[in-house]
PDB file of C-alpha atoms in Angstrom:
ATOM      1  CA  ASP A   2      81.779  58.183 -53.410  1.00 96.00           C
ATOM      2  CA  VAL A   3      82.099  54.655 -52.834  1.00 97.00           C
ATOM      3  CA  GLN A   4      78.347  53.138 -54.252  1.00 98.00           C
ATOM      4  CA  MET A   5      77.306  49.528 -52.542  1.00 98.00           C
ATOM      5  CA  THR A   6      75.494  47.057 -54.449  1.00 98.00           C
ATOM      6  CA  GLN A   7      73.393  44.972 -52.365  1.00 98.00           C
ATOM      7  CA  SER A   8      71.659  41.670 -53.257  1.00 97.00           C
ATOM      8  CA  PRO A   9      69.564  40.530 -53.328  1.00 98.00           C
ATOM      9  CA  SER A  10      66.556  43.211 -52.540  1.00 97.00           C
ATOM     10  CA  SER A  11      64.345  40.533 -51.465  1.00 97.00           C
ATOM     11  CA  VAL A  12      64.944  37.109 -50.073  1.00 98.00           C
ATOM     12  CA  SER A  13      61.665  34.633 -48.686  1.00 97.00           C
ATOM     13  CA  ALA A  14      62.280  32.279 -45.925  1.00 96.00           C
ATOM     14  CA  SER A  15      61.281  30.220 -43.662  1.00 96.00           C
ATOM     15  CA  VAL A  16      62.263  29.527 -39.933  1.00 96.00           C
ATOM     16  CA  GLY A  17      65.794  27.558 -39.295  1.00 97.00           C
ATOM     17  CA  ASP A  18      66.717  28.435 -42.872  1.00 97.00           C
ATOM     18  CA  ARG A  19      70.463  30.085 -43.320  1.00 98.00           C
ATOM     19  CA  VAL A  20      69.949  33.061 -45.096  1.00 98.00           C
ATOM     20  CA  THR A  21      73.162  35.215 -47.282  1.00 98.00           C
ATOM     21  CA  ILE A  22      72.907  38.574 -48.280  1.00 98.00           C
ATOM     22  CA  THR A  23      75.951  39.785 -50.181  1.00 98.00           C
ATOM     23  CA  CYS A  24      77.472  43.333 -50.601  1.00 98.00           C
ATOM     24  CA  ARG A  25      80.121  44.988 -53.145  1.00 98.00           C
ATOM     25  CA  ALA A  26      81.814  48.038 -52.974  1.00 98.00           C
ATOM     26  CA  SER A  27      82.710  49.381 -56.198  1.00 98.00           C
ATOM     27  CA  GLN A  28      86.174  50.204 -54.816  1.00 97.00           C
ATOM     28  CA  VAL A  29      88.661  48.863 -52.599  1.00 96.00           C
ATOM     29  CA  ILE A  30      87.434  49.788 -48.230  1.00 95.00           C
ATOM     30  CA  ALA A  31      89.320  47.149 -47.077  1.00 93.00           C
ATOM     31  CA  ARG A  32      87.948  45.744 -43.775  1.00 94.00           C
ATOM     32  CA  GLY A  33      85.551  48.751 -43.126  1.00 95.00           C
ATOM     33  CA  LEU A  34      82.104  47.205 -44.168  1.00 97.00           C
ATOM     34  CA  ALA A  35      79.317  47.599 -40.785  1.00 98.00           C
ATOM     35  CA  TRP A  36      75.795  45.513 -41.209  1.00 98.00           C
ATOM     36  CA  TYR A  37      72.535  46.761 -40.048  1.00 98.00           C
ATOM     37  CA  GLN A  38      69.402  45.064 -38.930  1.00 98.00           C
ATOM     38  CA  GLN A  39      66.421  47.700 -39.254  1.00 98.00           C
ATOM     39  CA  LYS A  40      62.709  46.908 -38.233  1.00 97.00           C
ATOM     40  CA  PRO A  41      59.247  48.748 -39.043  1.00 95.00           C
ATOM     41  CA  GLY A  42      59.607  51.759 -37.113  1.00 95.00           C
ATOM     42  CA  LYS A  43      62.861  50.976 -35.726  1.00 97.00           C
ATOM     43  CA  ALA A  44      66.618  52.500 -36.387  1.00 98.00           C
ATOM     44  CA  PRO A  45      68.971  50.620 -37.863  1.00 98.00           C
ATOM     45  CA  ASN A  46      70.828  48.327 -35.227  1.00 98.00           C
ATOM     46  CA  LEU A  47      74.565  47.400 -35.488  1.00 98.00           C
ATOM     47  CA  LEU A  48      75.323  44.014 -36.286  1.00 98.00           C
ATOM     48  CA  ILE A  49      79.017  43.530 -37.878  1.00 98.00           C
ATOM     49  CA  TYR A  50      81.692  46.146 -37.958  1.00 97.00           C
ATOM     50  CA  ALA A  51      84.909  45.730 -40.051  1.00 96.00           C
ATOM     51  CA  ALA A  52      83.428  42.637 -42.188  1.00 98.00           C
ATOM     52  CA  SER A  53      83.215  40.103 -39.418  1.00 98.00           C
ATOM     53  CA  SER A  54      83.297  41.405 -35.543  1.00 98.00           C
ATOM     54  CA  LEU A  55      80.117  40.999 -33.832  1.00 98.00           C
ATOM     55  CA  GLN A  56      78.193  43.764 -32.146  1.00 98.00           C
ATOM     56  CA  ARG A  57      78.168  43.066 -28.377  1.00 97.00           C
ATOM     57  CA  GLY A  58      74.616  41.869 -27.695  1.00 97.00           C
ATOM     58  CA  VAL A  59      74.013  40.371 -31.405  1.00 98.00           C
ATOM     59  CA  PRO A  60      74.009  36.021 -31.195  1.00 98.00           C
ATOM     60  CA  SER A  61      76.384  34.500 -32.993  1.00 98.00           C
ATOM     61  CA  ARG A  62      74.117  33.322 -35.723  1.00 98.00           C
ATOM     62  CA  PHE A  63      74.599  36.321 -37.813  1.00 98.00           C
ATOM     63  CA  SER A  64      78.055  36.231 -39.158  1.00 98.00           C
ATOM     64  CA  GLY A  65      80.163  38.568 -41.661  1.00 98.00           C
ATOM     65  CA  SER A  66      82.894  37.865 -44.210  1.00 98.00           C
ATOM     66  CA  ALA A  67      84.925  39.593 -47.120  1.00 98.00           C
ATOM     67  CA  SER A  68      86.584  38.813 -50.002  1.00 97.00           C
ATOM     68  CA  GLY A  69      88.104  41.396 -51.678  1.00 96.00           C
ATOM     69  CA  THR A  70      85.383  44.211 -52.799  1.00 97.00           C
ATOM     70  CA  ASP A  71      82.777  41.464 -51.838  1.00 98.00           C
ATOM     71  CA  PHE A  72      80.643  41.368 -48.083  1.00 98.00           C
ATOM     72  CA  THR A  73      78.547  38.934 -47.795  1.00 98.00           C
ATOM     73  CA  LEU A  74      76.421  38.762 -43.738  1.00 98.00           C
ATOM     74  CA  THR A  75      75.112  35.254 -43.158  1.00 98.00           C
ATOM     75  CA  ILE A  76      72.172  34.259 -40.540  1.00 98.00           C
ATOM     76  CA  THR A  77      72.526  30.452 -40.119  1.00 95.00           C
ATOM     77  CA  SER A  78      69.169  29.375 -38.441  1.00 94.00           C
ATOM     78  CA  LEU A  79      66.699  31.911 -39.159  1.00 97.00           C
ATOM     79  CA  GLN A  80      64.461  33.210 -35.982  1.00 96.00           C
ATOM     80  CA  PRO A  81      61.410  34.605 -36.042  1.00 95.00           C
ATOM     81  CA  ASP A  82      62.893  37.842 -34.744  1.00 96.00           C
ATOM     82  CA  ASP A  83      65.029  38.119 -37.764  1.00 97.00           C
ATOM     83  CA  PHE A  84      62.507  39.029 -40.082  1.00 94.00           C
ATOM     84  CA  ALA A  85      63.698  42.446 -40.990  1.00 97.00           C
ATOM     85  CA  THR A  86      65.514  45.205 -43.345  1.00 97.00           C
ATOM     86  CA  TYR A  87      69.502  44.754 -43.293  1.00 98.00           C
ATOM     87  CA  TYR A  88      71.875  46.911 -44.987  1.00 98.00           C
ATOM     88  CA  CYS A  89      75.324  47.258 -45.373  1.00 98.00           C
ATOM     89  CA  GLN A  90      77.668  49.926 -44.939  1.00 98.00           C
ATOM     90  CA  GLN A  91      81.570  50.970 -45.818  1.00 98.00           C
ATOM     91  CA  ALA A  92      83.198  52.579 -43.350  1.00 96.00           C
ATOM     92  CA  SER A  93      86.703  53.279 -44.634  1.00 95.00           C
ATOM     93  CA  SER A  94      86.005  55.464 -47.573  1.00 93.00           C
ATOM     94  CA  PHE A  95      84.210  59.362 -46.705  1.00 93.00           C
ATOM     95  CA  PRO A  96      81.660  59.899 -47.212  1.00 96.00           C
ATOM     96  CA  PRO A  97      80.222  56.767 -45.700  1.00 97.00           C
ATOM     97  CA  THR A  98      77.938  55.268 -48.011  1.00 98.00           C
ATOM     98  CA  PHE A  99      74.902  52.784 -48.026  1.00 98.00           C
ATOM     99  CA  GLY A 100      73.538  49.764 -49.572  1.00 98.00           C
ATOM    100  CA  GLY A 101      70.108  49.864 -50.839  1.00 97.00           C
ATOM    101  CA  GLY A 102      69.161  47.162 -48.091  1.00 98.00           C
ATOM    102  CA  THR A 103      67.570  43.573 -48.580  1.00 98.00           C
ATOM    103  CA  LYS A 104      64.097  42.415 -47.069  1.00 97.00           C
ATOM    104  CA  VAL A 105      64.209  39.073 -44.842  1.00 98.00           C
ATOM    105  CA  GLU A 106      60.643  38.000 -45.130  1.00 96.00           C
ATOM    106  CA  ILE A 107      58.961  35.185 -44.297  1.00 89.00           C
ATOM    107  CA  LYS A 108      58.009  32.456 -46.984  1.00 89.00           C
TER     108      LYS A 108
ATOM    109  CA  GLU B   7      71.732  52.665 -21.265  1.00 96.00           C
ATOM    110  CA  VAL B   8      73.049  54.941 -24.095  1.00 97.00           C
ATOM    111  CA  GLN B   9      70.087  57.092 -25.520  1.00 98.00           C
ATOM    112  CA  LEU B  10      70.064  59.164 -28.004  1.00 98.00           C
ATOM    113  CA  VAL B  11      66.715  61.109 -28.734  1.00 98.00           C
ATOM    114  CA  GLU B  12      65.646  63.621 -31.924  1.00 98.00           C
ATOM    115  CA  SER B  13      63.141  66.400 -31.573  1.00 98.00           C
ATOM    116  CA  GLY B  14      62.155  69.540 -33.580  1.00 97.00           C
ATOM    117  CA  GLY B  15      61.231  67.669 -36.434  1.00 97.00           C
ATOM    118  CA  VAL B  16      58.137  69.552 -38.185  1.00 96.00           C
ATOM    119  CA  LEU B  17      56.387  70.393 -41.908  1.00 97.00           C
ATOM    120  CA  VAL B  18      58.538  73.015 -43.066  1.00 98.00           C
ATOM    121  CA  GLN B  19      57.486  75.130 -46.019  1.00 97.00           C
ATOM    122  CA  SER B  20      60.137  75.155 -48.983  1.00 97.00           C
ATOM    123  CA  GLY B  21      62.903  77.810 -48.936  1.00 97.00           C
ATOM    124  CA  GLY B  22      62.504  77.380 -45.143  1.00 98.00           C
ATOM    125  CA  SER B  23      64.940  76.695 -42.272  1.00 98.00           C
ATOM    126  CA  LEU B  24      64.931  73.992 -39.063  1.00 98.00           C
ATOM    127  CA  LYS B  25      67.055  73.723 -36.561  1.00 98.00           C
ATOM    128  CA  VAL B  26      66.567  70.171 -35.001  1.00 98.00           C
ATOM    129  CA  SER B  27      68.321  68.415 -31.989  1.00 98.00           C
ATOM    130  CA  CYS B  28      69.828  65.338 -30.654  1.00 98.00           C
ATOM    131  CA  ALA B  29      69.929  64.756 -26.613  1.00 98.00           C
ATOM    132  CA  ALA B  30      72.661  62.237 -25.589  1.00 98.00           C
ATOM    133  CA  SER B  31      72.488  60.069 -22.332  1.00 98.00           C
ATOM    134  CA  GLY B  32      74.243  57.318 -20.786  1.00 98.00           C
ATOM    135  CA  PHE B  33      77.492  58.251 -21.880  1.00 97.00           C
ATOM    136  CA  ASN B  34      80.288  60.216 -22.358  1.00 97.00           C
ATOM    137  CA  PHE B  35      79.209  62.423 -24.704  1.00 97.00           C
ATOM    138  CA  SER B  36      82.279  64.830 -25.609  1.00 97.00           C
ATOM    139  CA  ARG B  37      84.188  61.882 -26.322  1.00 96.00           C
ATOM    140  CA  TYR B  38      82.695  60.680 -29.554  1.00 96.00           C
ATOM    141  CA  TRP B  39      82.311  61.823 -33.175  1.00 96.00           C
ATOM    142  CA  MET B  40      78.566  62.182 -33.593  1.00 97.00           C
ATOM    143  CA  HIS B  41      76.739  61.996 -37.269  1.00 98.00           C
ATOM    144  CA  TRP B  42      73.462  62.984 -38.726  1.00 98.00           C
ATOM    145  CA  VAL B  43      71.529  60.042 -40.716  1.00 98.00           C
ATOM    146  CA  ARG B  44      68.727  60.664 -42.768  1.00 98.00           C
ATOM    147  CA  GLN B  45      66.265  57.709 -44.340  1.00 98.00           C
ATOM    148  CA  THR B  46      63.495  57.856 -47.537  1.00 94.00           C
ATOM    149  CA  PRO B  47      61.702  55.375 -49.016  1.00 86.00           C
ATOM    150  CA  GLY B  48      62.993  56.598 -52.204  1.00 87.00           C
ATOM    151  CA  LYS B  49      66.808  56.999 -50.998  1.00 89.00           C
ATOM    152  CA  GLY B  50      67.166  54.821 -48.335  1.00 92.00           C
ATOM    153  CA  LEU B  51      70.078  55.717 -46.044  1.00 98.00           C
ATOM    154  CA  VAL B  52      71.861  58.640 -46.804  1.00 98.00           C
ATOM    155  CA  TRP B  53      75.028  59.635 -44.509  1.00 98.00           C
ATOM    156  CA  VAL B  54      74.186  63.619 -43.882  1.00 98.00           C
ATOM    157  CA  SER B  55      76.921  65.143 -41.159  1.00 98.00           C
ATOM    158  CA  ARG B  56      79.413  64.467 -38.928  1.00 97.00           C
ATOM    159  CA  ILE B  57      81.392  66.769 -35.988  1.00 97.00           C
ATOM    160  CA  ASN B  58      84.031  65.793 -33.976  1.00 96.00           C
ATOM    161  CA  LEU B  59      84.365  66.054 -30.224  1.00 96.00           C
ATOM    162  CA  ASP B  60      84.999  69.472 -29.752  1.00 95.00           C
ATOM    163  CA  GLY B  61      83.029  70.753 -33.162  1.00 96.00           C
ATOM    164  CA  GLY B  62      85.870  72.418 -34.492  1.00 97.00           C
ATOM    165  CA  THR B  63      85.823  70.018 -37.365  1.00 96.00           C
ATOM    166  CA  THR B  64      82.926  69.076 -39.674  1.00 97.00           C
ATOM    167  CA  SER B  65      81.436  67.268 -42.554  1.00 97.00           C
ATOM    168  CA  TYR B  66      79.229  67.543 -45.163  1.00 98.00           C
ATOM    169  CA  ALA B  67      77.201  65.293 -48.397  1.00 98.00           C
ATOM    170  CA  ASP B  68      77.476  67.638 -51.042  1.00 97.00           C
ATOM    171  CA  SER B  69      73.805  67.702 -51.149  1.00 97.00           C
ATOM    172  CA  VAL B  70      73.498  69.698 -48.216  1.00 98.00           C
ATOM    173  CA  LYS B  71      76.942  71.496 -48.262  1.00 98.00           C
ATOM    174  CA  GLY B  72      76.653  75.144 -47.713  1.00 98.00           C
ATOM    175  CA  ARG B  73      72.690  75.174 -46.508  1.00 98.00           C
ATOM    176  CA  PHE B  74      73.127  72.655 -43.073  1.00 98.00           C
ATOM    177  CA  THR B  75      75.221  73.330 -40.305  1.00 98.00           C
ATOM    178  CA  ILE B  76      75.884  70.772 -37.578  1.00 98.00           C
ATOM    179  CA  SER B  77      76.797  72.025 -34.272  1.00 98.00           C
ATOM    180  CA  ARG B  78      77.464  70.325 -30.749  1.00 98.00           C
ATOM    181  CA  ASP B  79      77.150  71.568 -26.952  1.00 98.00           C
ATOM    182  CA  ASN B  80      79.208  69.147 -24.738  1.00 98.00           C
ATOM    183  CA  ALA B  81      77.690  71.210 -21.667  1.00 98.00           C
ATOM    184  CA  LYS B  82      74.306  70.137 -22.744  1.00 98.00           C
ATOM    185  CA  ASN B  83      74.885  66.747 -24.712  1.00 98.00           C
ATOM    186  CA  THR B  84      73.092  67.627 -27.424  1.00 98.00           C
ATOM    187  CA  LEU B  85      73.816  67.295 -31.248  1.00 98.00           C
ATOM    188  CA  TYR B  86      71.896  70.309 -33.438  1.00 98.00           C
ATOM    189  CA  LEU B  87      71.648  70.387 -37.167  1.00 98.00           C
ATOM    190  CA  GLN B  88      70.610  73.921 -38.307  1.00 98.00           C
ATOM    191  CA  MET B  89      69.109  73.201 -42.018  1.00 98.00           C
ATOM    192  CA  SER B  90      68.274  76.035 -44.197  1.00 98.00           C
ATOM    193  CA  GLY B  91      67.437  76.403 -47.932  1.00 98.00           C
ATOM    194  CA  LEU B  92      65.043  73.241 -47.917  1.00 98.00           C
ATOM    195  CA  SER B  93      63.483  71.257 -50.332  1.00 97.00           C
ATOM    196  CA  SER B  94      61.337  68.611 -51.090  1.00 96.00           C
ATOM    197  CA  ASP B  95      64.408  66.652 -51.307  1.00 96.00           C
ATOM    198  CA  ASP B  96      65.126  67.367 -47.493  1.00 98.00           C
ATOM    199  CA  THR B  97      62.014  65.441 -46.812  1.00 98.00           C
ATOM    200  CA  ALA B  98      63.550  62.267 -44.742  1.00 98.00           C
ATOM    201  CA  LEU B  99      63.584  60.763 -41.087  1.00 98.00           C
ATOM    202  CA  TYR B 100      66.918  62.492 -39.627  1.00 98.00           C
ATOM    203  CA  TYR B 101      68.765  60.275 -37.009  1.00 98.00           C
ATOM    204  CA  CYS B 102      71.351  61.143 -35.115  1.00 98.00           C
ATOM    205  CA  ALA B 103      74.148  58.122 -34.826  1.00 98.00           C
ATOM    206  CA  ARG B 104      77.450  58.043 -32.648  1.00 98.00           C
ATOM    207  CA  SER B 105      80.291  56.849 -34.462  1.00 96.00           C
ATOM    208  CA  ARG B 106      81.849  54.103 -33.025  1.00 94.00           C
ATOM    209  CA  ASP B 107      85.129  54.212 -33.585  1.00 86.00           C
ATOM    210  CA  TYR B 108      86.987  57.375 -35.080  1.00 79.00           C
ATOM    211  CA  ASN B 109      88.641  55.840 -37.863  1.00 80.00           C
ATOM    212  CA  TYR B 110      85.931  54.059 -39.313  1.00 83.00           C
ATOM    213  CA  ASN B 111      82.142  56.221 -39.803  1.00 92.00           C
ATOM    214  CA  ASP B 112      80.301  53.136 -38.249  1.00 96.00           C
ATOM    215  CA  PHE B 113      77.431  53.452 -35.993  1.00 98.00           C
ATOM    216  CA  ASP B 114      76.835  51.799 -32.757  1.00 97.00           C
ATOM    217  CA  TYR B 115      73.803  53.686 -31.670  1.00 98.00           C
ATOM    218  CA  TRP B 116      71.647  55.493 -32.952  1.00 98.00           C
ATOM    219  CA  GLY B 117      68.339  57.650 -31.963  1.00 98.00           C
ATOM    220  CA  GLN B 118      64.760  56.707 -32.625  1.00 98.00           C
ATOM    221  CA  GLY B 119      64.672  59.779 -35.755  1.00 98.00           C
ATOM    222  CA  THR B 120      63.117  62.845 -36.145  1.00 98.00           C
ATOM    223  CA  LEU B 121      60.554  63.098 -39.315  1.00 98.00           C
ATOM    224  CA  VAL B 122      61.554  66.400 -41.296  1.00 98.00           C
ATOM    225  CA  THR B 123      59.016  66.967 -44.283  1.00 98.00           C
ATOM    226  CA  VAL B 124      59.218  70.072 -46.820  1.00 98.00           C
ATOM    227  CA  SER B 125      56.152  70.839 -48.427  1.00 96.00           C
ATOM    228  CA  THR B 126      56.087  72.476 -52.123  1.00 87.00           C
TER     229      THR B 126
END
């Protein structure tokens, strides 16, 4: 199975900050990478698919990029609604696998 | 509006069986591959199983293979997961999720989850 290593496990940030979360795949997955946001007591919500495509309805302050087996989720100008846990997931190789999550907390 | 509503999660004894369901609405259920994903505080999000459009093709995580069976009833717009030989390792919140695209196993809609607790 493809291992997804996500970092950092948590980050403290303020409203308006730029936040970057990284995910590294243990093997080549092309652009088959998705990012999800999860709030307490809620299901994950798809933000980004195919490494950099914004899911319909997701604010443009969220963006994704890829470089080899490294993937990045960037939140420009963090908003109060963005404090949550974020997960990456590889969707190219079977079975699909998730990263361990990054909790974005209020500084 | 797309909705996925899971049900059937309960407290069950180790070695027992359980069937959970996911009722779909707001989209053409028969046109989408469907999945089960589970979540625990310790192991995070783990993919469990998937099923194709007509139920003829299924796949499972190694950890549940031979114990769990995924199925669907397109006439009832419902997805199922039959679980047997349950152990404490199966204790989790079970989500059903819709496959965004056949070529990629990512998920554009999720239910709210149903909690399965296995007592030892």
